[in-house]
Backbone as JSON Lines, residues from 0, in Angstrom:
{"i":0,"aa":"M","n":[-42.2,-5.72,18.49],"ca":[-41.21,-5.75,17.33],"c":[-39.88,-4.88,17.75]}
{"i":1,"aa":"K","n":[-40.02,-3.83,18.48],"ca":[-38.97,-2.96,18.79],"c":[-37.91,-3.61,19.7]}
{"i":2,"aa":"K","n":[-38.56,-4.45,20.74],"ca":[-37.7,-5.35,21.68],"c":[-37.0,-6.38,21.01]}
{"i":3,"aa":"I","n":[-37.63,-7.05,20.03],"ca":[-37.04,-7.99,19.16],"c":[-35.72,-7.47,18.51]}
{"i":4,"aa":"L","n":[-35.9,-6.33,17.86],"ca":[-34.74,-5.77,17.39],"c":[-33.64,-5.24,18.03]}
{"i":5,"aa":"I","n":[-34.11,-4.9,19.31],"ca":[-33.08,-4.49,20.27],"c":[-32.16,-5.76,20.81]}
{"i":6,"aa":"I","n":[-33.03,-6.84,21.13],"ca":[-32.3,-8.16,21.41],"c":[-31.38,-8.63,20.37]}
{"i":7,"aa":"I","n":[-31.74,-8.54,19.11],"ca":[-31.05,-9.03,17.91],"c":[-29.78,-8.23,17.88]}
{"i":8,"aa":"S","n":[-29.97,-7.03,18.02],"ca":[-28.75,-5.98,17.99],"c":[-27.71,-6.16,19.02]}
{"i":9,"aa":"L","n":[-28.27,-6.46,20.33],"ca":[-27.41,-6.82,21.41],"c":[-26.51,-8.08,21.2]}
{"i":10,"aa":"F","n":[-27.38,-9.16,20.7],"ca":[-26.79,-10.41,20.4],"c":[-25.68,-10.31,19.3]}
{"i":11,"aa":"T","n":[-25.99,-9.43,18.27],"ca":[-24.99,-9.23,17.14],"c":[-23.69,-8.54,17.79]}
{"i":12,"aa":"I","n":[-23.85,-7.61,18.73],"ca":[-22.72,-6.85,19.2],"c":[-21.97,-7.78,20.2]}
{"i":13,"aa":"L","n":[-22.62,-8.67,21.0],"ca":[-21.75,-9.64,21.76],"c":[-21.15,-10.49,20.8]}
{"i":14,"aa":"L","n":[-21.63,-11.05,19.76],"ca":[-20.93,-12.03,18.86],"c":[-19.77,-11.5,18.31]}
{"i":15,"aa":"S","n":[-19.84,-10.19,17.7],"ca":[-18.7,-9.52,17.19],"c":[-17.62,-9.02,18.09]}
{"i":16,"aa":"S","n":[-17.82,-9.09,19.37],"ca":[-16.88,-8.61,20.41],"c":[-16.31,-10.01,20.9]}
{"i":17,"aa":"T","n":[-16.79,-11.16,20.63],"ca":[-16.16,-12.52,21.21],"c":[-14.79,-12.6,20.5]}
{"i":18,"aa":"P","n":[-13.8,-12.97,21.35],"ca":[-12.53,-13.24,20.66],"c":[-12.43,-14.36,19.75]}
{"i":19,"aa":"N","n":[-11.72,-14.17,18.69],"ca":[-11.55,-15.19,17.78],"c":[-11.01,-16.55,18.26]}
{"i":20,"aa":"V","n":[-11.67,-17.63,18.47],"ca":[-11.34,-18.91,18.99],"c":[-11.19,-19.83,17.94]}
{"i":21,"aa":"D","n":[-11.43,-19.47,16.55],"ca":[-11.11,-20.44,15.6],"c":[-9.68,-20.79,15.13]}
{"i":22,"aa":"F","n":[-8.84,-19.79,15.64],"ca":[-7.54,-20.03,15.23],"c":[-6.96,-21.22,16.24]}
{"i":23,"aa":"T","n":[-6.21,-22.18,15.53],"ca":[-5.5,-23.28,16.33],"c":[-4.1,-23.56,15.73]}
{"i":24,"aa":"L","n":[-3.19,-23.71,16.68],"ca":[-1.86,-24.07,15.98],"c":[-1.88,-25.48,15.44]}
{"i":25,"aa":"L","n":[-2.85,-26.21,15.67],"ca":[-2.87,-27.49,14.92],"c":[-3.08,-27.32,13.27]}
{"i":26,"aa":"D","n":[-3.59,-26.1,13.03],"ca":[-3.85,-26.02,11.54],"c":[-2.47,-25.54,10.8]}
{"i":27,"aa":"Y","n":[-1.45,-25.23,11.57],"ca":[-0.13,-24.82,11.13],"c":[0.95,-25.65,11.43]}
{"i":28,"aa":"F","n":[1.0,-26.41,12.52],"ca":[2.18,-27.29,12.97],"c":[1.92,-28.54,13.49]}
{"i":29,"aa":"D","n":[2.79,-29.45,13.46],"ca":[2.69,-30.74,14.19],"c":[3.63,-30.73,15.3]}
{"i":30,"aa":"G","n":[3.1,-31.31,16.44],"ca":[4.06,-31.36,17.59],"c":[3.15,-31.88,18.81]}
{"i":31,"aa":"E","n":[3.63,-31.7,19.98],"ca":[2.99,-32.04,21.23],"c":[2.08,-30.93,21.6]}
{"i":32,"aa":"Y","n":[0.74,-31.22,21.59],"ca":[-0.33,-30.07,21.65],"c":[-0.86,-29.94,23.04]}
{"i":33,"aa":"F","n":[-0.97,-28.8,23.48],"ca":[-1.56,-28.46,24.84],"c":[-2.86,-27.38,24.46]}
{"i":34,"aa":"A","n":[-3.87,-27.68,25.12],"ca":[-4.99,-26.66,25.05],"c":[-5.4,-26.23,26.29]}
{"i":35,"aa":"Y","n":[-5.61,-24.93,26.56],"ca":[-5.97,-24.42,27.93],"c":[-7.5,-23.89,27.95]}
{"i":36,"aa":"S","n":[-8.11,-24.19,28.83],"ca":[-9.6,-23.87,29.07],"c":[-9.88,-23.1,30.38]}
{"i":37,"aa":"N","n":[-10.86,-22.42,30.29],"ca":[-11.05,-21.71,31.62],"c":[-12.26,-22.56,32.34]}
{"i":38,"aa":"V","n":[-12.56,-23.69,31.94],"ca":[-13.58,-24.55,32.31],"c":[-13.07,-25.98,32.4]}
{"i":39,"aa":"P","n":[-12.91,-26.54,33.77],"ca":[-12.58,-27.87,33.89],"c":[-13.51,-28.82,33.33]}
{"i":40,"aa":"L","n":[-13.12,-29.77,32.37],"ca":[-14.19,-30.8,31.84],"c":[-14.06,-32.18,32.53]}
{"i":41,"aa":"S","n":[-13.13,-32.4,33.29],"ca":[-13.08,-33.73,33.91],"c":[-12.06,-33.67,35.05]}
{"i":42,"aa":"K","n":[-11.83,-34.73,35.85],"ca":[-10.87,-34.95,36.79],"c":[-9.34,-34.92,36.29]}
{"i":43,"aa":"D","n":[-9.34,-35.08,34.92],"ca":[-7.99,-35.31,34.33],"c":[-7.33,-33.87,34.03]}
{"i":44,"aa":"Y","n":[-8.03,-33.03,34.31],"ca":[-7.28,-31.63,34.08],"c":[-6.53,-31.06,35.11]}
{"i":45,"aa":"V","n":[-5.51,-30.5,35.09],"ca":[-4.42,-29.99,35.93],"c":[-4.68,-28.53,36.1]}
{"i":46,"aa":"S","n":[-4.8,-28.02,37.1],"ca":[-5.01,-26.59,37.41],"c":[-3.88,-25.75,37.25]}
{"i":47,"aa":"L","n":[-3.94,-24.7,36.36],"ca":[-2.85,-23.87,36.05],"c":[-3.31,-22.32,36.64]}
{"i":48,"aa":"G","n":[-3.72,-22.14,37.74],"ca":[-4.23,-20.97,38.19],"c":[-5.59,-20.77,37.65]}
{"i":49,"aa":"S","n":[-5.82,-19.75,36.84],"ca":[-7.2,-19.65,36.45],"c":[-7.61,-20.44,35.16]}
{"i":50,"aa":"C","n":[-6.71,-21.3,34.68],"ca":[-7.02,-22.08,33.63],"c":[-6.78,-23.54,33.78]}
{"i":51,"aa":"Y","n":[-7.12,-24.28,32.83],"ca":[-6.87,-25.77,32.94],"c":[-6.23,-26.25,31.61]}
{"i":52,"aa":"M","n":[-5.49,-27.4,31.93],"ca":[-4.64,-27.85,30.83],"c":[-5.11,-29.44,30.47]}
{"i":53,"aa":"N","n":[-5.16,-29.72,29.29],"ca":[-5.35,-31.03,29.0],"c":[-4.71,-31.4,27.54]}
{"i":54,"aa":"L","n":[-3.95,-32.51,27.41],"ca":[-3.47,-32.91,26.11],"c":[-4.72,-33.05,25.28]}
{"i":55,"aa":"G","n":[-4.5,-32.84,24.1],"ca":[-5.49,-33.1,22.97],"c":[-6.59,-31.85,23.01]}
{"i":56,"aa":"E","n":[-7.53,-32.23,22.26],"ca":[-8.68,-31.06,22.19],"c":[-9.42,-30.7,23.37]}
{"i":57,"aa":"V","n":[-9.96,-29.62,23.51],"ca":[-10.7,-29.12,24.63],"c":[-12.06,-28.77,24.06]}
{"i":58,"aa":"D","n":[-13.13,-29.32,24.79],"ca":[-14.65,-29.09,24.34],"c":[-14.98,-27.78,24.73]}
{"i":59,"aa":"G","n":[-14.45,-27.15,25.87],"ca":[-14.93,-25.92,26.49],"c":[-14.23,-24.65,25.64]}
{"i":60,"aa":"K","n":[-14.33,-23.64,26.13],"ca":[-13.99,-22.34,25.56],"c":[-12.33,-22.27,25.73]}
{"i":61,"aa":"I","n":[-11.57,-22.39,24.66],"ca":[-10.16,-22.42,24.65],"c":[-9.62,-20.86,24.86]}
{"i":62,"aa":"I","n":[-8.73,-20.69,25.83],"ca":[-8.22,-19.54,26.21],"c":[-6.84,-19.31,25.73]}
{"i":63,"aa":"G","n":[-6.34,-20.44,25.14],"ca":[-4.94,-20.41,24.69],"c":[-4.33,-21.88,24.3]}
{"i":64,"aa":"E","n":[-3.33,-21.85,23.67],"ca":[-2.75,-23.18,23.1],"c":[-1.32,-23.1,23.17]}
{"i":65,"aa":"S","n":[-0.61,-24.18,23.34],"ca":[0.76,-24.22,23.03],"c":[1.12,-25.51,22.32]}
{"i":66,"aa":"M","n":[2.42,-25.46,21.71],"ca":[2.78,-26.69,20.94],"c":[4.34,-26.89,21.16]}
{"i":67,"aa":"I","n":[4.66,-27.83,21.44],"ca":[6.18,-28.23,21.45],"c":[6.53,-28.92,20.11]}
{"i":68,"aa":"I","n":[7.55,-28.19,19.4],"ca":[7.97,-28.7,18.0],"c":[9.34,-29.06,17.97]}
{"i":69,"aa":"Q","n":[9.67,-30.2,17.38],"ca":[11.13,-30.53,17.24],"c":[11.7,-30.12,15.84]}
{"i":70,"aa":"N","n":[12.92,-29.74,15.78],"ca":[13.58,-29.39,14.49],"c":[12.76,-28.28,13.92]}
{"i":71,"aa":"C","n":[12.63,-27.1,14.45],"ca":[11.74,-26.1,13.86],"c":[12.71,-24.81,13.89]}
{"i":72,"aa":"E","n":[12.49,-24.06,12.81],"ca":[13.1,-22.74,12.73],"c":[12.33,-21.57,12.98]}
{"i":73,"aa":"L","n":[13.0,-20.63,13.67],"ca":[12.16,-19.51,14.27],"c":[11.57,-18.8,12.97]}
{"i":74,"aa":"A","n":[12.44,-18.6,11.94],"ca":[11.92,-17.78,10.86],"c":[10.76,-18.45,10.12]}
{"i":75,"aa":"S","n":[10.77,-19.73,10.17],"ca":[9.6,-20.35,9.39],"c":[8.42,-20.28,10.21]}
{"i":76,"aa":"V","n":[8.36,-20.14,11.53],"ca":[7.2,-19.97,12.4],"c":[6.7,-18.49,12.29]}
{"i":77,"aa":"I","n":[7.67,-17.63,12.11],"ca":[7.29,-16.22,11.94],"c":[6.49,-16.02,10.67]}
{"i":78,"aa":"E","n":[7.23,-16.61,9.65],"ca":[6.66,-16.53,8.21],"c":[5.38,-17.2,8.14]}
{"i":79,"aa":"E","n":[5.11,-18.41,8.68],"ca":[3.96,-19.14,8.58],"c":[2.78,-18.46,9.17]}
{"i":80,"aa":"L","n":[2.92,-17.85,10.35],"ca":[1.9,-17.1,11.02],"c":[1.79,-15.57,10.68]}
{"i":81,"aa":"D","n":[2.64,-15.15,9.87],"ca":[2.67,-13.78,9.55],"c":[2.73,-12.79,10.7]}
{"i":82,"aa":"A","n":[3.71,-13.21,11.43],"ca":[3.87,-12.47,12.8],"c":[4.96,-11.28,12.7]}
{"i":83,"aa":"E","n":[4.74,-10.38,13.59],"ca":[5.65,-9.34,13.64],"c":[6.26,-9.42,14.96]}
{"i":84,"aa":"I","n":[7.59,-9.4,15.16],"ca":[8.42,-9.42,16.37],"c":[8.07,-8.24,17.33]}
{"i":85,"aa":"I","n":[7.74,-8.22,18.46],"ca":[7.61,-7.04,19.45],"c":[8.75,-6.9,20.17]}
{"i":86,"aa":"M","n":[9.17,-7.98,20.86],"ca":[10.17,-7.95,21.75],"c":[10.94,-9.41,21.72]}
{"i":87,"aa":"V","n":[12.29,-9.42,21.95],"ca":[13.09,-10.55,22.18],"c":[13.85,-10.63,23.42]}
{"i":88,"aa":"E","n":[13.82,-11.66,24.01],"ca":[14.59,-11.92,25.28],"c":[15.52,-13.13,25.02]}
{"i":89,"aa":"V","n":[16.7,-13.01,25.49],"ca":[17.69,-14.29,25.59],"c":[17.87,-14.71,26.9]}
{"i":90,"aa":"L","n":[17.57,-15.89,27.35],"ca":[17.63,-16.15,28.79],"c":[19.13,-16.78,28.95]}
{"i":91,"aa":"T","n":[19.45,-16.92,30.11],"ca":[20.86,-17.3,30.55],"c":[21.21,-18.69,30.06]}
{"i":92,"aa":"D","n":[20.18,-19.44,29.84],"ca":[20.49,-20.98,29.42],"c":[20.44,-20.94,27.79]}
{"i":93,"aa":"G","n":[20.36,-19.8,27.05],"ca":[20.47,-19.85,25.65],"c":[19.16,-19.84,25.03]}
{"i":94,"aa":"T","n":[18.1,-19.98,25.78],"ca":[16.77,-19.89,25.09],"c":[16.27,-18.45,24.51]}
{"i":95,"aa":"N","n":[15.93,-18.51,23.48],"ca":[15.41,-17.26,22.7],"c":[13.92,-17.21,22.8]}
{"i":96,"aa":"V","n":[13.49,-16.2,23.48],"ca":[11.94,-15.96,23.58],"c":[11.54,-14.66,22.85]}
{"i":97,"aa":"L","n":[10.49,-14.95,22.04],"ca":[10.18,-13.86,21.05],"c":[8.64,-13.57,21.42]}
{"i":98,"aa":"Y","n":[8.3,-12.37,21.69],"ca":[6.89,-11.98,21.83],"c":[6.41,-11.33,20.29]}
{"i":99,"aa":"C","n":[5.48,-11.65,19.95],"ca":[4.93,-11.36,18.65],"c":[3.51,-10.87,18.59]}
{"i":100,"aa":"H","n":[3.17,-10.45,17.38],"ca":[1.72,-10.16,17.11],"c":[1.42,-10.6,15.71]}
{"i":101,"aa":"T","n":[0.21,-11.27,15.62],"ca":[-0.24,-11.82,14.37],"c":[-1.73,-11.44,14.22]}
{"i":102,"aa":"D","n":[-2.17,-10.91,12.97],"ca":[-3.51,-10.69,12.69],"c":[-4.42,-11.89,12.85]}
{"i":103,"aa":"L","n":[-3.83,-13.13,12.77],"ca":[-4.6,-14.35,12.79],"c":[-5.31,-14.54,13.94]}
{"i":104,"aa":"I","n":[-4.84,-13.95,15.16],"ca":[-5.46,-14.13,16.41],"c":[-6.04,-12.93,17.01]}
{"i":105,"aa":"A","n":[-7.31,-12.91,17.42],"ca":[-8.09,-11.42,17.6],"c":[-7.63,-11.14,19.01]}
{"i":106,"aa":"R","n":[-7.64,-12.0,19.85],"ca":[-7.31,-11.69,21.25],"c":[-5.8,-11.33,21.6]}
{"i":107,"aa":"H","n":[-5.53,-10.29,22.48],"ca":[-4.13,-10.07,22.83],"c":[-3.97,-9.36,24.2]}
{"i":108,"aa":"I","n":[-2.59,-9.32,24.58],"ca":[-2.29,-8.75,25.82],"c":[-1.56,-7.48,25.51]}
{"i":109,"aa":"K","n":[-1.33,-6.62,26.4],"ca":[-0.42,-5.42,26.14],"c":[0.88,-5.69,26.72]}
{"i":110,"aa":"L","n":[1.93,-5.56,26.07],"ca":[3.19,-5.41,26.5],"c":[4.02,-4.35,26.05]}
{"i":111,"aa":"D","n":[4.4,-3.36,26.87],"ca":[5.05,-2.09,26.68],"c":[4.23,-1.17,25.61]}
{"i":112,"aa":"N","n":[2.9,-1.46,25.97],"ca":[1.77,-0.57,25.23],"c":[1.63,-1.13,23.73]}
{"i":113,"aa":"K","n":[2.24,-2.42,23.48],"ca":[1.97,-2.97,22.17],"c":[1.26,-4.2,22.27]}
{"i":114,"aa":"D","n":[0.38,-4.6,21.2],"ca":[-0.28,-5.86,21.32],"c":[0.52,-6.96,21.03]}
{"i":115,"aa":"V","n":[0.41,-8.05,21.91],"ca":[1.27,-9.34,21.88],"c":[0.12,-10.52,22.0]}
{"i":116,"aa":"N","n":[0.02,-11.44,20.9],"ca":[-0.75,-12.54,21.21],"c":[-0.12,-13.8,20.68]}
{"i":117,"aa":"L","n":[1.29,-13.79,20.59],"ca":[1.84,-15.06,20.24],"c":[3.31,-15.07,20.86]}
{"i":118,"aa":"Q","n":[3.62,-16.02,21.56],"ca":[5.02,-16.23,22.23],"c":[5.67,-17.37,21.67]}
{"i":119,"aa":"I","n":[7.05,-17.22,21.38],"ca":[7.93,-18.38,20.74],"c":[9.1,-18.35,21.64]}
{"i":120,"aa":"A","n":[9.2,-19.66,22.14],"ca":[10.57,-19.82,22.74],"c":[11.38,-21.01,22.24]}
{"i":121,"aa":"Q","n":[12.59,-20.75,21.89],"ca":[13.48,-21.67,21.24],"c":[14.62,-22.02,21.96]}
{"i":122,"aa":"N","n":[15.01,-23.32,22.34],"ca":[16.3,-23.67,22.89],"c":[17.0,-24.58,21.94]}
{"i":123,"aa":"Y","n":[18.1,-25.33,22.36],"ca":[18.86,-26.08,21.62],"c":[18.22,-27.39,21.17]}
{"i":124,"aa":"E","n":[17.04,-27.75,21.91],"ca":[16.35,-29.02,21.66],"c":[15.08,-28.82,21.03]}
{"i":125,"aa":"Y","n":[14.23,-27.84,21.13],"ca":[13.02,-27.79,20.6],"c":[12.29,-26.33,20.6]}
{"i":126,"aa":"T","n":[11.24,-26.05,20.05],"ca":[10.61,-24.85,19.99],"c":[9.31,-24.98,20.55]}
{"i":127,"aa":"V","n":[8.86,-24.06,21.36],"ca":[7.61,-23.91,22.07],"c":[6.8,-22.64,21.47]}
{"i":128,"aa":"I","n":[5.56,-22.97,20.95],"ca":[4.84,-21.73,20.47],"c":[3.39,-21.78,21.28]}
{"i":129,"aa":"G","n":[3.2,-20.53,21.74],"ca":[1.9,-20.31,22.47],"c":[1.07,-19.09,22.29]}
{"i":130,"aa":"W","n":[-0.16,-19.18,22.34],"ca":[-1.01,-17.93,22.21],"c":[-2.03,-17.86,23.34]}
{"i":131,"aa":"P","n":[-2.25,-16.74,23.9],"ca":[-1.55,-15.57,23.66],"c":[-0.13,-15.54,24.14]}
{"i":132,"aa":"L","n":[0.04,-16.41,25.1],"ca":[1.39,-16.65,25.65],"c":[1.61,-18.17,25.83]}
{"i":133,"aa":"I","n":[2.75,-18.68,26.28],"ca":[2.96,-19.96,26.47],"c":[2.53,-20.24,27.84]}
{"i":134,"aa":"L","n":[1.41,-20.79,28.3],"ca":[0.75,-20.92,29.46],"c":[1.59,-22.22,30.44]}
{"i":135,"aa":"G","n":[2.17,-23.0,29.74],"ca":[2.99,-24.02,30.4],"c":[4.36,-23.67,30.42]}
{"i":136,"aa":"S","n":[5.24,-24.66,30.59],"ca":[6.75,-24.26,30.8],"c":[7.4,-24.49,29.35]}
{"i":137,"aa":"F","n":[8.55,-23.75,29.35],"ca":[9.38,-24.07,28.07],"c":[10.79,-24.12,28.59]}
C-alpha cells in the first residue's frame, strides 16, 4: 500500500510540473496557423532544428505555435492575451518585435532575467504571434 501511495504521489508531481499545453492561439485569433512539435509525425514535417513544423493541428506534444494575422493591432493582441511587455526591438526594416509575458502560458524562457513566453512581430503588412517565441520567420 505504501508503494502505491508513493507511485501516486510521484505521478501527481509529474503531472503538476508538466507545462501547460492547453493554451492555443487558435482560441484567440484567426490567421495562418503553425504548430511546432518535438515529435515528427510524418514525412510532411519540415525540420527546424530540434522541432518540427506542420500547418494545422499537431497530434504530438506541442512545444510552440505561431500565427500570421492580417490587419491586427498590437494593442488588441496585448489586451486579448493579458500580456506584459518585457522588451521591444525595432528592426531596420521597420518591424516592431515585442517580447512579452502572459499568465495564460505556463512555460517560459528567460530574457534579461525576466520570464518571456510570447513574442509578437509586426511589420507594415501583417502581425506574427508566437509562443514561447516565433519559431518560424517573420
